[in-house]
Short mmCIF file of C-alpha atoms in Angstrom, two decimals:
data_model
loop_
_atom_site.label_atom_id
_atom_site.label_comp_id
_atom_site.label_asym_id
_atom_site.label_seq_id
_atom_site.Cartn_x
_atom_site.Cartn_y
_atom_site.Cartn_z
CA MET A 28 0.08 -0.09 -0.02
CA ILE A 29 2.79 2.49 1.00
CA PRO A 30 4.83 2.07 -2.12
CA ALA A 31 1.70 2.41 -4.52
CA THR A 32 0.76 5.56 -2.59
CA ARG A 33 4.26 6.88 -2.92
CA SER A 34 4.09 6.07 -6.90
CA LEU A 35 0.96 8.01 -7.12
CA LEU A 36 2.14 10.92 -5.31
CA CYS A 37 5.25 11.14 -7.63
CA ALA A 38 3.19 10.81 -10.59
CA ALA A 39 0.88 13.57 -9.40
CA LEU A 40 3.90 15.87 -8.65
CA LEU A 41 5.35 15.02 -12.16
CA LEU A 42 2.08 15.91 -13.79
CA LEU A 43 1.87 19.19 -12.00
CA ALA A 44 5.36 19.75 -12.85
CA THR A 45 4.61 19.02 -16.59
CA SER A 46 1.32 21.24 -16.65
CA ARG A 47 3.16 24.05 -15.39
CA LEU A 48 6.02 23.73 -18.06
CA ALA A 49 3.27 23.17 -20.62
CA THR A 50 1.41 26.22 -20.00
CA GLY A 51 4.29 28.64 -20.43
CA ALA A 52 2.50 31.57 -18.86
CA PRO A 53 3.28 33.28 -15.67
CA ILE A 54 1.12 31.81 -12.93
CA ALA A 55 -0.90 34.38 -11.12
CA ASN A 56 0.21 33.40 -7.49
CA GLU A 57 3.81 32.99 -8.23
CA LEU A 58 5.95 33.95 -5.34
CA ARG A 59 8.41 36.06 -7.25
CA CYS A 60 8.52 39.08 -9.69
CA GLN A 61 7.14 38.13 -13.09
CA CYS A 62 8.58 40.97 -15.12
CA LEU A 63 12.16 41.18 -15.85
CA GLN A 64 12.00 44.21 -18.06
CA THR A 65 9.24 46.37 -19.46
CA MET A 66 8.47 47.40 -23.11
CA ALA A 67 7.09 50.61 -24.49
CA GLY A 68 5.15 51.27 -27.68
CA ILE A 69 2.33 48.89 -27.20
CA HIS A 70 -0.93 50.35 -28.66
CA LEU A 71 -4.12 50.09 -27.06
CA LYS A 72 -5.93 48.27 -30.05
CA ASN A 73 -3.45 45.29 -29.60
CA ILE A 74 -4.26 44.80 -25.87
CA GLN A 75 -6.99 42.37 -25.02
CA SER A 76 -6.59 42.50 -21.17
CA LEU A 77 -4.36 44.20 -18.59
CA LYS A 78 -3.42 42.60 -15.21
CA VAL A 79 -2.12 44.81 -12.42
CA LEU A 80 -0.11 43.19 -9.73
CA PRO A 81 0.49 45.45 -6.69
CA SER A 82 3.67 45.22 -4.84
CA GLY A 83 4.00 42.97 -1.89
CA PRO A 84 6.05 40.35 -0.21
CA HIS A 85 6.48 38.32 -3.53
CA CYS A 86 7.67 41.32 -5.36
CA THR A 87 8.80 44.84 -4.41
CA GLN A 88 7.63 46.51 -7.66
CA THR A 89 4.35 46.93 -9.00
CA GLU A 90 3.94 44.90 -12.16
CA VAL A 91 1.61 45.62 -15.19
CA ILE A 92 1.21 42.62 -17.62
CA ALA A 93 -0.62 42.93 -20.86
CA THR A 94 -2.23 40.21 -22.80
CA LEU A 95 -2.18 40.98 -26.38
CA LYS A 96 -4.70 39.88 -29.11
CA ASN A 97 -2.18 37.49 -30.64
CA GLY A 98 -2.14 35.71 -27.19
CA ARG A 99 1.28 36.89 -26.16
CA GLU A 100 2.12 38.90 -22.88
CA ALA A 101 4.07 41.94 -22.34
CA CYS A 102 5.21 43.85 -19.29
CA LEU A 103 4.60 47.49 -19.18
CA ASP A 104 6.12 50.19 -17.23
CA PRO A 105 3.60 51.00 -14.32
CA GLU A 106 5.04 54.49 -13.84
CA ALA A 107 4.54 55.55 -17.47
CA PRO A 108 1.64 57.92 -18.02
CA LEU A 109 0.77 56.10 -20.98
CA VAL A 110 -0.19 52.87 -18.96
CA GLN A 111 -2.59 55.09 -16.98
CA LYS A 112 -4.29 56.41 -20.02
CA ILE A 113 -4.56 52.82 -21.39
CA VAL A 114 -6.35 51.53 -18.23
CA GLN A 115 -8.80 54.56 -18.30
CA LYS A 116 -9.56 54.03 -22.01
CA MET A 117 -10.16 50.36 -21.45
CA LEU A 118 -12.45 51.04 -18.46
CA LYS A 119 -14.25 53.59 -20.40
CA GLY A 120 -15.22 50.97 -23.09
CA VAL A 121 -13.81 52.96 -26.02
CA PRO A 122 -14.32 50.45 -29.10
CA LYS A 123 -11.27 49.11 -30.69
CA MET B 24 -77.86 22.92 -41.55
CA SER B 25 -76.75 26.63 -41.22
CA VAL B 26 -74.60 25.80 -38.06
CA ALA B 27 -72.89 22.91 -39.91
CA ALA B 28 -72.28 25.06 -43.05
CA VAL B 29 -70.38 27.74 -40.68
CA PHE B 30 -68.37 25.02 -39.12
CA ARG B 31 -67.44 23.65 -42.49
CA GLY B 32 -66.49 26.94 -43.59
CA LEU B 33 -64.03 27.49 -40.67
CA ARG B 34 -62.24 24.23 -41.23
CA PRO B 35 -58.50 25.09 -41.85
CA SER B 36 -56.97 24.04 -45.18
CA PRO B 37 -54.08 21.95 -45.36
CA GLU B 38 -51.75 24.71 -46.65
CA LEU B 39 -52.39 26.70 -43.28
CA LEU B 40 -51.71 23.60 -41.17
CA LEU B 41 -48.44 23.00 -42.92
CA LEU B 42 -47.56 26.82 -42.54
CA GLY B 43 -48.15 26.42 -38.64
CA LEU B 44 -45.98 23.34 -38.40
CA LEU B 45 -43.14 25.14 -40.11
CA PHE B 46 -43.32 27.98 -37.47
CA LEU B 47 -43.60 25.73 -34.46
CA PRO B 48 -39.93 24.70 -34.37
CA ALA B 49 -38.86 28.50 -34.59
CA VAL B 50 -41.18 29.37 -31.81
CA VAL B 51 -39.80 26.54 -29.52
CA ALA B 52 -36.32 27.62 -30.45
CA VAL B 53 -36.89 31.25 -29.49
CA THR B 54 -38.35 30.47 -26.23
CA SER B 55 -35.85 27.80 -25.24
CA ALA B 56 -32.99 30.27 -25.54
CA GLY B 57 -31.74 31.51 -22.26
CA PRO B 58 -29.47 34.23 -21.07
CA GLU B 59 -27.45 31.66 -19.06
CA GLU B 60 -26.01 30.08 -22.17
CA SER B 61 -22.21 30.28 -22.27
CA ASP B 62 -19.74 29.75 -25.00
CA GLY B 63 -16.81 29.28 -22.68
CA ASP B 64 -14.48 32.25 -22.96
CA LEU B 65 -16.74 33.95 -25.56
CA SER B 66 -18.87 35.60 -23.05
CA CYS B 67 -18.95 38.10 -20.38
CA VAL B 68 -17.37 36.95 -17.15
CA CYS B 69 -19.03 39.45 -14.80
CA VAL B 70 -22.83 39.03 -14.31
CA LYS B 71 -22.94 41.57 -11.51
CA THR B 72 -20.53 43.90 -9.74
CA ILE B 73 -20.11 45.77 -6.62
CA SER B 74 -19.37 49.34 -6.03
CA SER B 75 -17.84 49.35 -2.38
CA GLY B 76 -16.46 47.36 0.33
CA ILE B 77 -13.17 46.08 -1.07
CA HIS B 78 -10.10 47.64 0.31
CA LEU B 79 -6.90 48.01 -1.65
CA LYS B 80 -4.98 46.00 0.84
CA HIS B 81 -7.17 42.95 0.20
CA ILE B 82 -6.31 42.98 -3.60
CA THR B 83 -3.49 40.85 -4.97
CA SER B 84 -4.24 41.54 -8.51
CA LEU B 85 -6.55 43.63 -10.82
CA GLU B 86 -7.41 42.60 -14.12
CA VAL B 87 -9.11 44.91 -16.82
CA ILE B 88 -10.59 43.06 -19.82
CA LYS B 89 -11.35 45.32 -22.79
CA ALA B 90 -14.67 45.39 -24.47
CA GLY B 91 -14.68 43.25 -27.66
CA ARG B 92 -16.62 40.82 -29.67
CA HIS B 93 -16.70 38.24 -26.55
CA CYS B 94 -18.26 40.89 -24.28
CA ALA B 95 -19.74 44.36 -25.02
CA VAL B 96 -18.79 46.18 -21.83
CA PRO B 97 -15.30 46.38 -20.02
CA GLN B 98 -14.83 44.24 -17.01
CA LEU B 99 -12.79 44.95 -13.89
CA ILE B 100 -11.92 41.97 -11.86
CA ALA B 101 -10.01 41.85 -8.55
CA THR B 102 -8.43 38.77 -7.13
CA LEU B 103 -8.29 38.81 -3.21
CA LYS B 104 -5.78 37.59 -1.04
CA ASN B 105 -8.11 34.71 -0.04
CA GLY B 106 -8.21 33.55 -3.56
CA ARG B 107 -11.62 34.84 -4.44
CA LYS B 108 -12.42 36.87 -7.53
CA ILE B 109 -14.75 39.69 -7.40
CA CYS B 110 -16.12 41.98 -10.27
CA LEU B 111 -15.95 45.64 -9.49
CA ASP B 112 -17.99 48.46 -10.87
CA ARG B 113 -15.75 50.11 -13.29
CA GLN B 114 -17.96 53.31 -13.10
CA ALA B 115 -17.40 53.72 -9.40
CA PRO B 116 -14.80 56.48 -8.77
CA LEU B 117 -13.30 54.49 -5.86
CA TYR B 118 -11.79 51.82 -8.20
CA LYS B 119 -10.48 54.31 -10.58
CA LYS B 120 -8.51 55.70 -7.55
CA VAL B 121 -7.47 52.10 -6.44
CA ILE B 122 -6.06 51.54 -9.83
CA LYS B 123 -4.36 54.83 -9.97
CA LYS B 124 -2.98 54.15 -6.38
CA ILE B 125 -1.77 50.78 -7.26
CA LEU B 126 0.13 51.99 -10.42
CA GLU B 127 1.78 54.86 -8.32
CA SER B 128 2.88 52.33 -5.48
#
């Protein structure tokens, strides 16, 4: 019984690790910073959604992660005035 | 005699019956359609929102989903520290301040 349980546990852990690698996307509750560098020049029309992560024990800096319409993700500079404008425009519901 | 004649005159023709049968499935289809239908990601996530009661210190992340083909209105979703997700009223001035405060922190 115990060896079988151990095998099941190992299989479960392996599956978890595999699924983690397969997704390739940053996990929301990851306990570290997700943005190594930020990029500028992203236009609002290319952004599908925006995720704002406040600073905390996991990361000392605020992070803004944009999901583009082509599925890719990009980190934006939270201090850039453009980011504030992008958020406000998205909330207003300006089409396209 | 006259009563029988009146009833005979009111008898529907076969063409009219066929037309009714053709319309019946359409009526059933319309009535069966419900607002709860969901096409996975191609629908609004937020059914209702709250306007107050959430403090900044309880928010671990904020997600802004732009209006598009999947949903006609923008959506503002907060993930709390206890793991729950709550939809916020994007019109509430409080949350505009929350976003601004987070970005400035």
